[in-house]
Structures are given as structure tokens and as C-alpha cells.
Amino acid sequence: MTVAHHLGREDPGLALRLRISRPGFAPLEADTVRPVDPGLVPGRQLTAVVDPASRLYRVQ
């Protein structure tokens, strides 16, 4: 995961580039913006739910 500051609209946040992978699933990279959280640092592992057909995801 990479993390950068995001200054969009009225609410600042963090721009994340995620690498989503697991055994038996082709890895994908995704970009998202999340609220500022000091626990979001490069290399941190997060849990994501992914629809393999559409490759839509949700970070939990």
C-alpha cells in the first residue's frame, strides 16, 4: 500500500494505492481515498471483500 495526502473538496483525506491479492485470485491494484487515519501506513495489511467477476472491492 502507498499513502499520500489528498486535498479534495472540503474533507482532506489519504489517497491509497492498494494491492489486493490472495491465493487463487489474480492480484489487482486499486486507488481509493479514505479519511485521515494515523494507522494507514505503507505496508499495512487491510481486509478487503472482492467480487471476483466484477473486481469491485470494499476495504473493511
PDB file of C-alpha atoms in Angstrom:
ATOM      1  CA  MET A   1       0.000   0.000   0.000  1.00  0.00           C
ATOM      2  CA  THR A   2       1.194   3.522  -0.747  1.00  0.00           C
ATOM      3  CA  VAL A   3      -0.207   6.522   1.113  1.00  0.00           C
ATOM      4  CA  ALA A   4      -0.342  10.204   0.101  1.00  0.00           C
ATOM      5  CA  HIS A   5      -2.277  13.227   1.326  1.00  0.00           C
ATOM      6  CA  HIS A   6      -5.440  14.006  -0.636  1.00  0.00           C
ATOM      7  CA  LEU A   7      -6.843  17.542  -0.520  1.00  0.00           C
ATOM      8  CA  GLY A   8     -10.076  17.088  -2.444  1.00  0.00           C
ATOM      9  CA  ARG A   9     -13.247  19.075  -1.832  1.00  0.00           C
ATOM     10  CA  GLU A  10     -13.862  20.097   1.784  1.00  0.00           C
ATOM     11  CA  ASP A  11     -12.599  16.983   3.565  1.00  0.00           C
ATOM     12  CA  PRO A  12      -8.889  16.196   3.465  1.00  0.00           C
ATOM     13  CA  GLY A  13      -8.044  12.520   3.387  1.00  0.00           C
ATOM     14  CA  LEU A  14      -5.465   9.963   2.346  1.00  0.00           C
ATOM     15  CA  ALA A  15      -5.066   8.680  -1.195  1.00  0.00           C
ATOM     16  CA  LEU A  16      -4.226   4.967  -1.053  1.00  0.00           C
ATOM     17  CA  ARG A  17      -2.908   2.671  -3.754  1.00  0.00           C
ATOM     18  CA  LEU A  18      -3.783  -0.866  -2.729  1.00  0.00           C
ATOM     19  CA  ARG A  19      -2.534  -4.224  -3.996  1.00  0.00           C
ATOM     20  CA  ILE A  20      -5.293  -6.744  -3.407  1.00  0.00           C
ATOM     21  CA  SER A  21      -4.245 -10.386  -3.526  1.00  0.00           C
ATOM     22  CA  ARG A  22      -4.904 -13.832  -2.114  1.00  0.00           C
ATOM     23  CA  PRO A  23      -4.164 -17.389  -3.199  1.00  0.00           C
ATOM     24  CA  GLY A  24      -6.238 -18.414  -6.221  1.00  0.00           C
ATOM     25  CA  PHE A  25      -7.082 -14.808  -7.142  1.00  0.00           C
ATOM     26  CA  ALA A  26      -5.246 -12.708  -9.727  1.00  0.00           C
ATOM     27  CA  PRO A  27      -3.854  -9.661  -7.856  1.00  0.00           C
ATOM     28  CA  LEU A  28      -5.218  -6.226  -8.691  1.00  0.00           C
ATOM     29  CA  GLU A  29      -4.180  -2.689  -7.851  1.00  0.00           C
ATOM     30  CA  ALA A  30      -6.771  -0.116  -6.851  1.00  0.00           C
ATOM     31  CA  ASP A  31      -6.839   3.522  -5.808  1.00  0.00           C
ATOM     32  CA  THR A  32      -9.135   4.876  -3.099  1.00  0.00           C
ATOM     33  CA  VAL A  33      -9.437   7.870  -0.789  1.00  0.00           C
ATOM     34  CA  ARG A  34     -10.004   7.285   2.917  1.00  0.00           C
ATOM     35  CA  PRO A  35     -10.387   9.610   5.915  1.00  0.00           C
ATOM     36  CA  VAL A  36      -7.146  10.530   7.663  1.00  0.00           C
ATOM     37  CA  ASP A  37      -6.084   7.692   9.965  1.00  0.00           C
ATOM     38  CA  PRO A  38      -2.584   7.526  11.502  1.00  0.00           C
ATOM     39  CA  GLY A  39      -2.798   3.719  11.313  1.00  0.00           C
ATOM     40  CA  LEU A  40      -2.833   3.757   7.495  1.00  0.00           C
ATOM     41  CA  VAL A  41       0.844   3.402   6.665  1.00  0.00           C
ATOM     42  CA  PRO A  42       2.699   1.827   3.725  1.00  0.00           C
ATOM     43  CA  GLY A  43       2.906  -1.944   4.085  1.00  0.00           C
ATOM     44  CA  ARG A  44      -0.073  -2.298   6.428  1.00  0.00           C
ATOM     45  CA  GLN A  45      -2.334  -5.198   5.568  1.00  0.00           C
ATOM     46  CA  LEU A  46      -6.055  -4.470   5.353  1.00  0.00           C
ATOM     47  CA  THR A  47      -9.015  -6.782   4.832  1.00  0.00           C
ATOM     48  CA  ALA A  48     -10.966  -6.361   1.592  1.00  0.00           C
ATOM     49  CA  VAL A  49     -14.055  -8.037   0.189  1.00  0.00           C
ATOM     50  CA  VAL A  50     -13.802  -8.532  -3.591  1.00  0.00           C
ATOM     51  CA  ASP A  51     -16.320  -9.662  -6.201  1.00  0.00           C
ATOM     52  CA  PRO A  52     -14.064 -11.764  -8.475  1.00  0.00           C
ATOM     53  CA  ALA A  53     -16.346 -11.375 -11.507  1.00  0.00           C
ATOM     54  CA  SER A  54     -16.554  -7.575 -11.497  1.00  0.00           C
ATOM     55  CA  ARG A  55     -13.384  -6.954  -9.437  1.00  0.00           C
ATOM     56  CA  LEU A  56     -15.329  -4.455  -7.318  1.00  0.00           C
ATOM     57  CA  TYR A  57     -13.978  -4.269  -3.781  1.00  0.00           C
ATOM     58  CA  ARG A  58     -14.679  -2.840  -0.356  1.00  0.00           C
ATOM     59  CA  VAL A  59     -11.966  -2.246   2.229  1.00  0.00           C
ATOM     60  CA  GLN A  60     -13.083  -3.091   5.746  1.00  0.00           C
TER      61      GLN A  60
END
